PDB file of C-alpha atoms in Angstrom:
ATOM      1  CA  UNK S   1     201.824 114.489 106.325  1.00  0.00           C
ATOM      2  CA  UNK S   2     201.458 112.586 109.433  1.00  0.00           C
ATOM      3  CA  UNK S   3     199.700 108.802 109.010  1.00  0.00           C
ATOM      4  CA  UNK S   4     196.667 107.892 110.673  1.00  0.00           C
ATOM      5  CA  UNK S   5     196.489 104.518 112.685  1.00  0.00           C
ATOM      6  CA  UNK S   6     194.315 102.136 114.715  1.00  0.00           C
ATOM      7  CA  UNK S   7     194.675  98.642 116.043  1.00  0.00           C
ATOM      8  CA  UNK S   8     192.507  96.057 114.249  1.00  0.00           C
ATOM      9  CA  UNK S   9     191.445  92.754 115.432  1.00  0.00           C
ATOM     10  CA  UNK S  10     191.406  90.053 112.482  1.00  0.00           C
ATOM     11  CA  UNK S  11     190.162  87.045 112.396  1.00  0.00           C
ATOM     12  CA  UNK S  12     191.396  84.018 110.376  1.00  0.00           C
ATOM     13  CA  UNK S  13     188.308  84.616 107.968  1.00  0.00           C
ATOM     14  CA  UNK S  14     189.760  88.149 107.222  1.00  0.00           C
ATOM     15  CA  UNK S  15     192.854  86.900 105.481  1.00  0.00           C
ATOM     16  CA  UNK S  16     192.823  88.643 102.292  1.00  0.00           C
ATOM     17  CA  UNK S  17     194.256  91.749 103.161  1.00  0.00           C
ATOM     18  CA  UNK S  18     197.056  93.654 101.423  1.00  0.00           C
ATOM     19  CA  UNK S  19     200.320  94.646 101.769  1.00  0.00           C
ATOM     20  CA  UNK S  20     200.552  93.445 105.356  1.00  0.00           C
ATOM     21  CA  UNK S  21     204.108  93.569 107.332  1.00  0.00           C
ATOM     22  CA  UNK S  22     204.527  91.244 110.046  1.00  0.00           C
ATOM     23  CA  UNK S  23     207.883  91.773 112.201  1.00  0.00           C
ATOM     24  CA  UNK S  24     209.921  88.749 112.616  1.00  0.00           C
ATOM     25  CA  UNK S  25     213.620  88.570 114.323  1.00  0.00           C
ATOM     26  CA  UNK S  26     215.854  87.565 111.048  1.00  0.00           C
ATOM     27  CA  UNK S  27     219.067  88.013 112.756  1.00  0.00           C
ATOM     28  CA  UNK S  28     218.082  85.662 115.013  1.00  0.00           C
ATOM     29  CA  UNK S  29     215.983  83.262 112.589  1.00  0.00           C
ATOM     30  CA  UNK S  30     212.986  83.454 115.172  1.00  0.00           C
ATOM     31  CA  UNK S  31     209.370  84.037 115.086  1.00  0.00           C
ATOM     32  CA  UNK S  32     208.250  87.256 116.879  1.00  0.00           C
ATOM     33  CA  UNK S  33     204.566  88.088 117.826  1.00  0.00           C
ATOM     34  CA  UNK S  34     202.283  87.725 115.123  1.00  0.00           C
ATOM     35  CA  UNK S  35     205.151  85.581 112.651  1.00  0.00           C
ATOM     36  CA  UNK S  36     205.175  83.135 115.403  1.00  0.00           C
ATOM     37  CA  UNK S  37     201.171  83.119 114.905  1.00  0.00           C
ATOM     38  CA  UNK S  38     201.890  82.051 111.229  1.00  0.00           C
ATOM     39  CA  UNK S  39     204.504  79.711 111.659  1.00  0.00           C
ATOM     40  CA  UNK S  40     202.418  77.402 114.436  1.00  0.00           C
ATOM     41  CA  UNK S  41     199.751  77.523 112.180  1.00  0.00           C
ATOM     42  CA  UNK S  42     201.672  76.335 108.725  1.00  0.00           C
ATOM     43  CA  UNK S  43     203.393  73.947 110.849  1.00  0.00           C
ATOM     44  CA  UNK S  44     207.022  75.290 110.666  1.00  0.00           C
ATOM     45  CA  UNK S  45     206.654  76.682 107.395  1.00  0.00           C
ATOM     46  CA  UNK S  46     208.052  79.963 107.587  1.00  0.00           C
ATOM     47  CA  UNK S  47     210.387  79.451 109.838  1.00  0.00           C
ATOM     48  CA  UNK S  48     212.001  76.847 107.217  1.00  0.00           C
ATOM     49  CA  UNK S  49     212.013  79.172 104.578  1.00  0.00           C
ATOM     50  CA  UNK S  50     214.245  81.758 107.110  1.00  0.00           C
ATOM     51  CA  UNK S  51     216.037  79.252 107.619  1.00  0.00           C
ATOM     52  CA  UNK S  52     217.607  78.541 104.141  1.00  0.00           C
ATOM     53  CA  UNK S  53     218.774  82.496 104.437  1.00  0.00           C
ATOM     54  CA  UNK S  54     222.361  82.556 105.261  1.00  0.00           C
ATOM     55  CA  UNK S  55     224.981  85.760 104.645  1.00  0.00           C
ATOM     56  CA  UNK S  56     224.554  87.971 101.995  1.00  0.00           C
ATOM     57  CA  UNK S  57     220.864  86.915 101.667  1.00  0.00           C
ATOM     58  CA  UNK S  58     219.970  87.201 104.695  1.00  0.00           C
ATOM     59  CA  UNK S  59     221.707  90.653 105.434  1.00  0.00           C
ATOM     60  CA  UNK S  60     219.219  91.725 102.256  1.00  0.00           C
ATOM     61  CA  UNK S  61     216.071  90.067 104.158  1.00  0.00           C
ATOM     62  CA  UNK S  62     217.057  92.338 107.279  1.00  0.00           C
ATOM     63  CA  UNK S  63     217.707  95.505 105.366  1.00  0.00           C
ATOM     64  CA  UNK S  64     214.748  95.147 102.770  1.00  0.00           C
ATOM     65  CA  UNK S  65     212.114  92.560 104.345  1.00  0.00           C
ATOM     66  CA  UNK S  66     211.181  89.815 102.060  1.00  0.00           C
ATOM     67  CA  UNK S  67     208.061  88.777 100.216  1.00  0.00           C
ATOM     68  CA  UNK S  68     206.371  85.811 101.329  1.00  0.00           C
ATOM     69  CA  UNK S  69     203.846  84.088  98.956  1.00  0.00           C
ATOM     70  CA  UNK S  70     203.982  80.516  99.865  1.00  0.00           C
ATOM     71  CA  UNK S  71     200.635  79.054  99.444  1.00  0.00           C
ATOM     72  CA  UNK S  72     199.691  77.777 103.189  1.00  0.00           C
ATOM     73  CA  UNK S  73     200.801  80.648 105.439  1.00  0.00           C
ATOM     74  CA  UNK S  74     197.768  82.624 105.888  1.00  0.00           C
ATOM     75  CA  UNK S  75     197.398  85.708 103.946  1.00  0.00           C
ATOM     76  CA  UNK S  76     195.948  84.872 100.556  1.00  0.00           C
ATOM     77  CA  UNK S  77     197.651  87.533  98.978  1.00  0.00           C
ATOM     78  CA  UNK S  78     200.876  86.524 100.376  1.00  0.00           C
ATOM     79  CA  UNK S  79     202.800  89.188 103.459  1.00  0.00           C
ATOM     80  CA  UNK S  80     205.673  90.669 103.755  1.00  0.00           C
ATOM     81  CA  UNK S  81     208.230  90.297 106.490  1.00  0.00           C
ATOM     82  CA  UNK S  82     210.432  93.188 108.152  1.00  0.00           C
ATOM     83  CA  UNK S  83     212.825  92.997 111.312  1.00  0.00           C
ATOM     84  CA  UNK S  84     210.984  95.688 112.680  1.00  0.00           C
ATOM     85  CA  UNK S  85     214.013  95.993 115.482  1.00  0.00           C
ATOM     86  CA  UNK S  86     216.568  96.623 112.215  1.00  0.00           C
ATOM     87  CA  UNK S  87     213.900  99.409 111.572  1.00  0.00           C
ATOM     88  CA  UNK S  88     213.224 101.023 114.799  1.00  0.00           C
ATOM     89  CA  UNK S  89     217.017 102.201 114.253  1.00  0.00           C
ATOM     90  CA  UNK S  90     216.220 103.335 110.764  1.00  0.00           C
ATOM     91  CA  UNK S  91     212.841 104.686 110.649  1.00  0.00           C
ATOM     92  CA  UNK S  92     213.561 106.609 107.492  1.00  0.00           C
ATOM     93  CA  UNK S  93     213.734 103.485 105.419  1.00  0.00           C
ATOM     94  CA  UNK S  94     210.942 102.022 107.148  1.00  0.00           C
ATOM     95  CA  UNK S  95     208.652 105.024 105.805  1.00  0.00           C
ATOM     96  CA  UNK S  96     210.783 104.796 102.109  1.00  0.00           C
ATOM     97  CA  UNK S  97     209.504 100.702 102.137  1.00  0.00           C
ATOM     98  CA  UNK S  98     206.165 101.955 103.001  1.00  0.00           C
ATOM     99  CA  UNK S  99     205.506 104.529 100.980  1.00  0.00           C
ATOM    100  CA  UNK S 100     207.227 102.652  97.972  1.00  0.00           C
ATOM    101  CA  UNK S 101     204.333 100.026  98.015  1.00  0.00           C
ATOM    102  CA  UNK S 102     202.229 103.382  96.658  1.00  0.00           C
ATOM    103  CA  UNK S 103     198.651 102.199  98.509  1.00  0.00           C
ATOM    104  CA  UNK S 104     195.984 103.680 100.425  1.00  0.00           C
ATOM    105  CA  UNK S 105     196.629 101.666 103.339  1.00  0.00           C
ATOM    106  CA  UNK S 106     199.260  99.392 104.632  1.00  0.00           C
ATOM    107  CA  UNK S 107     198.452  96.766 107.551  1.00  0.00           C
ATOM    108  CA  UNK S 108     201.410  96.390 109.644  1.00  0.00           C
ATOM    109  CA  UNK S 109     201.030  94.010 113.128  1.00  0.00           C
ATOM    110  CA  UNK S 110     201.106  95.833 116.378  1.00  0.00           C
ATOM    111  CA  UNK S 111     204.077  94.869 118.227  1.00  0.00           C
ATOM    112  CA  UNK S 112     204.231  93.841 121.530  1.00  0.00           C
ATOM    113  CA  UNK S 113     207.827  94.226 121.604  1.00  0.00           C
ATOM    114  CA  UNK S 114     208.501  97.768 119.867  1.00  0.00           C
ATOM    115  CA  UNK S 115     206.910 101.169 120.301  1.00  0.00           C
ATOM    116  CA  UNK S 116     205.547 101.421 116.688  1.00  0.00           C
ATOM    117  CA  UNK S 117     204.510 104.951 117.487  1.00  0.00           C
ATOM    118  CA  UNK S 118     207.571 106.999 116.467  1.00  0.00           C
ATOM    119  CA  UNK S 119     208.506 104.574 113.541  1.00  0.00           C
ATOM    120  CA  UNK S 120     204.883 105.546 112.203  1.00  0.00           C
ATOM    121  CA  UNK S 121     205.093 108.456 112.055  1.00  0.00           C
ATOM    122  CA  UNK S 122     208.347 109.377 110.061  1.00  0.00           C
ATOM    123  CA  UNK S 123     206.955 110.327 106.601  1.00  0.00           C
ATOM    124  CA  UNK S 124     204.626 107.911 106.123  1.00  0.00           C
ATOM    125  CA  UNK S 125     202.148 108.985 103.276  1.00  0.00           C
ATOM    126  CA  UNK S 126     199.428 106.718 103.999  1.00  0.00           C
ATOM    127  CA  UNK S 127     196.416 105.060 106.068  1.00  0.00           C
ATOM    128  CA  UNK S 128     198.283 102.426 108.745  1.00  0.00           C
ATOM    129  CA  UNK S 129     196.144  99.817 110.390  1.00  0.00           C
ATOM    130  CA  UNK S 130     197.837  97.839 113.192  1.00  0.00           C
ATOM    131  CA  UNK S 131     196.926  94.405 113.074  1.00  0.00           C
ATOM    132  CA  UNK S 132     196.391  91.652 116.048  1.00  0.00           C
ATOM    133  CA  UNK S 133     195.293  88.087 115.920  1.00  0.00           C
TER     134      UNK S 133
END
């Protein structure tokens, strides 16, 4: 089965949307498109918390993406963050991440910097919306 997508514009009032997966550069502990969004407006936040990651634990944040619930950075429900370049090289595990959150739809930003086209459409099994700010 081949996933549907569309960009969608969304605006700061439109925050409580779920699972989204926002790319941000982990190897090199910078912000990338829409995580740089989220950092400017929590003040640094995020890119503090990225910034404790060191080794081990940060090999595991670019492999598997982390959870980010932090009150204060945006999405009410909390995001997720991927190195979406780590995953343009293994678009397989991209679509296993994916389809392991088991939901209708997953919101995932549009990239500037990547070609999300091919990525999305390696066994995903569900509704993609591409997200801008």
């Amino acid at each position: 089965m081949s996933p549907e997508f569309r960009v969608t514009r969304i605006t700061y009032k439109e925050l409580d949307i779920f699972p989204v997966l926002v790319d941000y550069d982990m190897e090199n502990k910078k912000c990338r498109g829409m995580s740089a969004r989220i950092d400017l407006f929590s003040y640094g936040a995020l890119s503090a918390e990225i910034e404790k990651f060191h080794g081990d634990r940060l090999d595991f944040a670019i492999e598997e993406g982390m959870m980010i619930r932090k009150k204060g950075l945006i999405f009410s429900n909390g995001f997720f963050l991927f190195d979406f370049s780590y995953f343009m090289d293994n678009p397989d595990k991209f679509a296993e991440k994916i389809n392991s959150l088991n939901m209708p739809t997953v919101y995932i930003e549009n990239s500037d910097r990547f070609d999300l086209a091919p990525l999305l459409k390696s066994g995903i099994n569900c509704h993609i919306e591409l997200l801008e700010f």
